Amino acid sequence: GILAHQRQSNDHTSDERNSVNQNDNYVTNNERAENKRVSPEFNSLSAENNFLRKRKHSLENQVSNLSQRADEHQEKLVQLATKHTELTIGMEQWVSNRDQTKNVVSRLKEITAKQQELQFSRSKLANSLHSCEIHSSSGEREVIPSDRE
């Protein structure tokens, strides 16, 4: 009876073992099928992930380059603003100098006109004096008031 019971027990264990093996095969086959189904998607996502990682790196480099260029442009803008200020001041000085020059030229014209008036008056006086000398040498006496009187 003990042998029969042991054989029965062994058969039962063997059946369980077979059942577990079948179950393992089923799981393994399901995993293989699932891997075959998922593998292309995984490969696709992995490739996309790599592409996106490279794209991110490329964009970060572009941002860095643009930031550097923006800094350089800002520096140039500051230099141009300084130059513009210098040119504005220079232009204001030029306008001021031009206006002063116009004033000097205008004043010189006034002085020249006065000199011409004085030259004309001197010429008239010289003619008058010459005329007096002629009259006095011809014997005519002209009464000329003197300062002593």
PDB file of C-alpha atoms in Angstrom:
ATOM      1  CA  GLY A   1       0.000   0.000   0.000  1.00  0.00           C
ATOM      2  CA  ILE A   2       2.883   2.349   0.809  1.00  0.00           C
ATOM      3  CA  LEU A   3       4.468   1.807  -2.638  1.00  0.00           C
ATOM      4  CA  ALA A   4       1.177   2.475  -4.381  1.00  0.00           C
ATOM      5  CA  HIS A   5       0.715   5.611  -2.359  1.00  0.00           C
ATOM      6  CA  GLN A   6       4.301   6.714  -3.146  1.00  0.00           C
ATOM      7  CA  ARG A   7       3.773   5.998  -6.847  1.00  0.00           C
ATOM      8  CA  GLN A   8       0.555   7.949  -6.789  1.00  0.00           C
ATOM      9  CA  SER A   9       2.350  10.792  -5.005  1.00  0.00           C
ATOM     10  CA  ASN A  10       5.179  10.652  -7.578  1.00  0.00           C
ATOM     11  CA  ASP A  11       2.660  10.729 -10.413  1.00  0.00           C
ATOM     12  CA  HIS A  12       0.956  13.688  -8.806  1.00  0.00           C
ATOM     13  CA  THR A  13       4.312  15.505  -8.429  1.00  0.00           C
ATOM     14  CA  SER A  14       5.175  14.642 -11.992  1.00  0.00           C
ATOM     15  CA  ASP A  15       1.830  16.030 -13.179  1.00  0.00           C
ATOM     16  CA  GLU A  16       2.460  19.235 -11.211  1.00  0.00           C
ATOM     17  CA  ARG A  17       5.943  19.464 -12.698  1.00  0.00           C
ATOM     18  CA  ASN A  18       4.554  19.028 -16.202  1.00  0.00           C
ATOM     19  CA  SER A  19       1.900  21.630 -15.480  1.00  0.00           C
ATOM     20  CA  VAL A  20       4.524  24.108 -14.238  1.00  0.00           C
ATOM     21  CA  ASN A  21       6.696  23.434 -17.304  1.00  0.00           C
ATOM     22  CA  GLN A  22       3.733  23.946 -19.598  1.00  0.00           C
ATOM     23  CA  ASN A  23       2.898  27.127 -17.746  1.00  0.00           C
ATOM     24  CA  ASP A  24       6.541  28.312 -18.060  1.00  0.00           C
ATOM     25  CA  ASN A  25       6.471  27.532 -21.789  1.00  0.00           C
ATOM     26  CA  TYR A  26       3.200  29.447 -22.134  1.00  0.00           C
ATOM     27  CA  VAL A  27       4.642  32.476 -20.291  1.00  0.00           C
ATOM     28  CA  THR A  28       7.883  32.286 -22.268  1.00  0.00           C
ATOM     29  CA  ASN A  29       5.971  32.029 -25.557  1.00  0.00           C
ATOM     30  CA  ASN A  30       3.758  34.934 -24.523  1.00  0.00           C
ATOM     31  CA  GLU A  31       6.848  36.979 -23.596  1.00  0.00           C
ATOM     32  CA  ARG A  32       8.430  36.148 -26.952  1.00  0.00           C
ATOM     33  CA  ALA A  33       5.262  37.152 -28.787  1.00  0.00           C
ATOM     34  CA  GLU A  34       4.986  40.339 -26.709  1.00  0.00           C
ATOM     35  CA  ASN A  35       8.687  41.131 -27.334  1.00  0.00           C
ATOM     36  CA  LYS A  36       8.186  40.623 -31.082  1.00  0.00           C
ATOM     37  CA  ARG A  37       5.151  42.904 -30.969  1.00  0.00           C
ATOM     38  CA  VAL A  38       6.791  45.565 -28.749  1.00  0.00           C
ATOM     39  CA  SER A  39      10.327  45.402 -30.154  1.00  0.00           C
ATOM     40  CA  PRO A  40       9.680  47.504 -33.311  1.00  0.00           C
ATOM     41  CA  GLU A  41       7.883  50.141 -31.231  1.00  0.00           C
ATOM     42  CA  PHE A  42      10.711  50.108 -28.676  1.00  0.00           C
ATOM     43  CA  ASN A  43      13.313  50.425 -31.431  1.00  0.00           C
ATOM     44  CA  SER A  44      11.318  53.245 -33.002  1.00  0.00           C
ATOM     45  CA  LEU A  45      10.932  55.074 -29.664  1.00  0.00           C
ATOM     46  CA  SER A  46      14.596  54.513 -28.850  1.00  0.00           C
ATOM     47  CA  ALA A  47      15.634  55.940 -32.234  1.00  0.00           C
ATOM     48  CA  GLU A  48      13.271  58.902 -31.739  1.00  0.00           C
ATOM     49  CA  ASN A  49      14.675  59.439 -28.240  1.00  0.00           C
ATOM     50  CA  ASN A  50      18.233  59.500 -29.618  1.00  0.00           C
ATOM     51  CA  PHE A  51      17.168  61.903 -32.367  1.00  0.00           C
ATOM     52  CA  LEU A  52      15.466  64.175 -29.823  1.00  0.00           C
ATOM     53  CA  ARG A  53      18.501  64.067 -27.522  1.00  0.00           C
ATOM     54  CA  LYS A  54      20.758  65.134 -30.428  1.00  0.00           C
ATOM     55  CA  ARG A  55      18.221  67.792 -31.478  1.00  0.00           C
ATOM     56  CA  LYS A  56      18.102  69.138 -27.913  1.00  0.00           C
ATOM     57  CA  HIS A  57      21.907  69.319 -27.839  1.00  0.00           C
ATOM     58  CA  SER A  58      21.926  71.098 -31.206  1.00  0.00           C
ATOM     59  CA  LEU A  59      19.297  73.607 -30.039  1.00  0.00           C
ATOM     60  CA  GLU A  60      21.213  74.250 -26.814  1.00  0.00           C
ATOM     61  CA  ASN A  61      24.307  75.030 -28.924  1.00  0.00           C
ATOM     62  CA  GLN A  62      22.253  77.360 -31.127  1.00  0.00           C
ATOM     63  CA  VAL A  63      20.862  79.143 -28.053  1.00  0.00           C
ATOM     64  CA  SER A  64      24.394  79.516 -26.687  1.00  0.00           C
ATOM     65  CA  ASN A  65      25.649  80.899 -30.024  1.00  0.00           C
ATOM     66  CA  LEU A  66      22.706  83.293 -30.331  1.00  0.00           C
ATOM     67  CA  SER A  67      23.210  84.448 -26.757  1.00  0.00           C
ATOM     68  CA  GLN A  68      26.873  85.149 -27.496  1.00  0.00           C
ATOM     69  CA  ARG A  69      25.936  87.045 -30.676  1.00  0.00           C
ATOM     70  CA  ALA A  70      23.320  89.025 -28.735  1.00  0.00           C
ATOM     71  CA  ASP A  71      26.010  90.009 -26.221  1.00  0.00           C
ATOM     72  CA  GLU A  72      28.319  91.071 -29.061  1.00  0.00           C
ATOM     73  CA  HIS A  73      25.522  93.091 -30.691  1.00  0.00           C
ATOM     74  CA  GLN A  74      24.695  94.720 -27.354  1.00  0.00           C
ATOM     75  CA  GLU A  75      28.361  95.706 -27.014  1.00  0.00           C
ATOM     76  CA  LYS A  76      28.317  97.171 -30.543  1.00  0.00           C
ATOM     77  CA  LEU A  77      25.111  99.069 -29.736  1.00  0.00           C
ATOM     78  CA  VAL A  78      26.795 100.624 -26.698  1.00  0.00           C
ATOM     79  CA  GLN A  79      29.795 101.601 -28.854  1.00  0.00           C
ATOM     80  CA  LEU A  80      27.491 103.077 -31.517  1.00  0.00           C
ATOM     81  CA  ALA A  81      25.504 105.001 -28.903  1.00  0.00           C
ATOM     82  CA  THR A  82      28.771 106.437 -27.543  1.00  0.00           C
ATOM     83  CA  LYS A  83      29.912 107.342 -31.064  1.00  0.00           C
ATOM     84  CA  HIS A  84      26.496 108.906 -31.778  1.00  0.00           C
ATOM     85  CA  THR A  85      26.798 111.033 -28.633  1.00  0.00           C
ATOM     86  CA  GLU A  86      30.311 112.122 -29.631  1.00  0.00           C
ATOM     87  CA  LEU A  87      29.094 113.003 -33.142  1.00  0.00           C
ATOM     88  CA  THR A  88      26.115 114.917 -31.747  1.00  0.00           C
ATOM     89  CA  ILE A  89      28.397 116.945 -29.466  1.00  0.00           C
ATOM     90  CA  GLY A  90      30.793 117.507 -32.389  1.00  0.00           C
ATOM     91  CA  MET A  91      27.917 118.632 -34.589  1.00  0.00           C
ATOM     92  CA  GLU A  92      26.684 121.049 -31.903  1.00  0.00           C
ATOM     93  CA  GLN A  93      30.227 122.473 -31.606  1.00  0.00           C
ATOM     94  CA  TRP A  94      30.443 122.756 -35.395  1.00  0.00           C
ATOM     95  CA  VAL A  95      27.100 124.618 -35.525  1.00  0.00           C
ATOM     96  CA  SER A  96      28.245 126.897 -32.693  1.00  0.00           C
ATOM     97  CA  ASN A  97      31.566 127.562 -34.488  1.00  0.00           C
ATOM     98  CA  ARG A  98      29.681 128.211 -37.745  1.00  0.00           C
ATOM     99  CA  ASP A  99      27.384 130.683 -35.993  1.00  0.00           C
ATOM    100  CA  GLN A 100      30.365 132.415 -34.354  1.00  0.00           C
ATOM    101  CA  THR A 101      32.094 132.547 -37.738  1.00  0.00           C
ATOM    102  CA  LYS A 102      28.973 134.116 -39.283  1.00  0.00           C
ATOM    103  CA  ASN A 103      28.973 136.693 -36.468  1.00  0.00           C
ATOM    104  CA  VAL A 104      32.677 137.425 -37.020  1.00  0.00           C
ATOM    105  CA  VAL A 105      32.155 137.724 -40.790  1.00  0.00           C
ATOM    106  CA  SER A 106      29.169 140.037 -40.208  1.00  0.00           C
ATOM    107  CA  ARG A 107      31.223 142.155 -37.776  1.00  0.00           C
ATOM    108  CA  LEU A 108      34.120 142.259 -40.269  1.00  0.00           C
ATOM    109  CA  LYS A 109      31.730 143.546 -42.943  1.00  0.00           C
ATOM    110  CA  GLU A 110      30.548 146.268 -40.542  1.00  0.00           C
ATOM    111  CA  ILE A 111      34.162 147.201 -39.732  1.00  0.00           C
ATOM    112  CA  THR A 112      35.074 147.223 -43.444  1.00  0.00           C
ATOM    113  CA  ALA A 113      32.094 149.474 -44.186  1.00  0.00           C
ATOM    114  CA  LYS A 114      33.180 151.836 -41.351  1.00  0.00           C
ATOM    115  CA  GLN A 115      36.766 151.806 -42.679  1.00  0.00           C
ATOM    116  CA  GLN A 116      35.446 152.736 -46.124  1.00  0.00           C
ATOM    117  CA  GLU A 117      33.367 155.557 -44.584  1.00  0.00           C
ATOM    118  CA  LEU A 118      36.437 156.777 -42.678  1.00  0.00           C
ATOM    119  CA  GLN A 119      38.559 156.475 -45.816  1.00  0.00           C
ATOM    120  CA  PHE A 120      35.985 158.537 -47.693  1.00  0.00           C
ATOM    121  CA  SER A 121      35.863 161.159 -44.904  1.00  0.00           C
ATOM    122  CA  ARG A 122      39.674 161.292 -44.786  1.00  0.00           C
ATOM    123  CA  SER A 123      39.741 161.725 -48.539  1.00  0.00           C
ATOM    124  CA  LYS A 124      37.201 164.591 -48.300  1.00  0.00           C
ATOM    125  CA  LEU A 125      39.246 166.209 -45.532  1.00  0.00           C
ATOM    126  CA  ALA A 126      42.421 165.848 -47.539  1.00  0.00           C
ATOM    127  CA  ASN A 127      40.687 167.460 -50.541  1.00  0.00           C
ATOM    128  CA  SER A 128      39.380 170.282 -48.347  1.00  0.00           C
ATOM    129  CA  LEU A 129      42.830 170.827 -46.852  1.00  0.00           C
ATOM    130  CA  HIS A 130      44.393 170.815 -50.305  1.00  0.00           C
ATOM    131  CA  SER A 131      41.783 173.306 -51.459  1.00  0.00           C
ATOM    132  CA  CYS A 132      42.585 175.569 -48.470  1.00  0.00           C
ATOM    133  CA  GLU A 133      46.273 175.405 -49.257  1.00  0.00           C
ATOM    134  CA  ILE A 134      45.598 176.400 -52.855  1.00  0.00           C
ATOM    135  CA  HIS A 135      43.478 179.380 -51.769  1.00  0.00           C
ATOM    136  CA  SER A 136      46.082 180.531 -49.238  1.00  0.00           C
ATOM    137  CA  SER A 137      48.923 180.286 -51.722  1.00  0.00           C
ATOM    138  CA  SER A 138      46.967 182.399 -54.253  1.00  0.00           C
ATOM    139  CA  GLY A 139      46.814 185.190 -51.741  1.00  0.00           C
ATOM    140  CA  GLU A 140      43.277 184.812 -50.657  1.00  0.00           C
ATOM    141  CA  ARG A 141      42.888 184.795 -46.921  1.00  0.00           C
ATOM    142  CA  GLU A 142      40.402 182.423 -45.543  1.00  0.00           C
ATOM    143  CA  VAL A 143      39.397 182.780 -41.968  1.00  0.00           C
ATOM    144  CA  ILE A 144      39.995 179.478 -40.248  1.00  0.00           C
ATOM    145  CA  PRO A 145      38.985 179.337 -36.630  1.00  0.00           C
ATOM    146  CA  SER A 146      41.760 178.145 -34.427  1.00  0.00           C
ATOM    147  CA  ASP A 147      41.694 176.160 -31.226  1.00  0.00           C
ATOM    148  CA  ARG A 148      43.335 179.021 -29.317  1.00  0.00           C
ATOM    149  CA  GLU A 149      40.434 181.382 -29.600  1.00  0.00           C
TER     150      GLU A 149
END
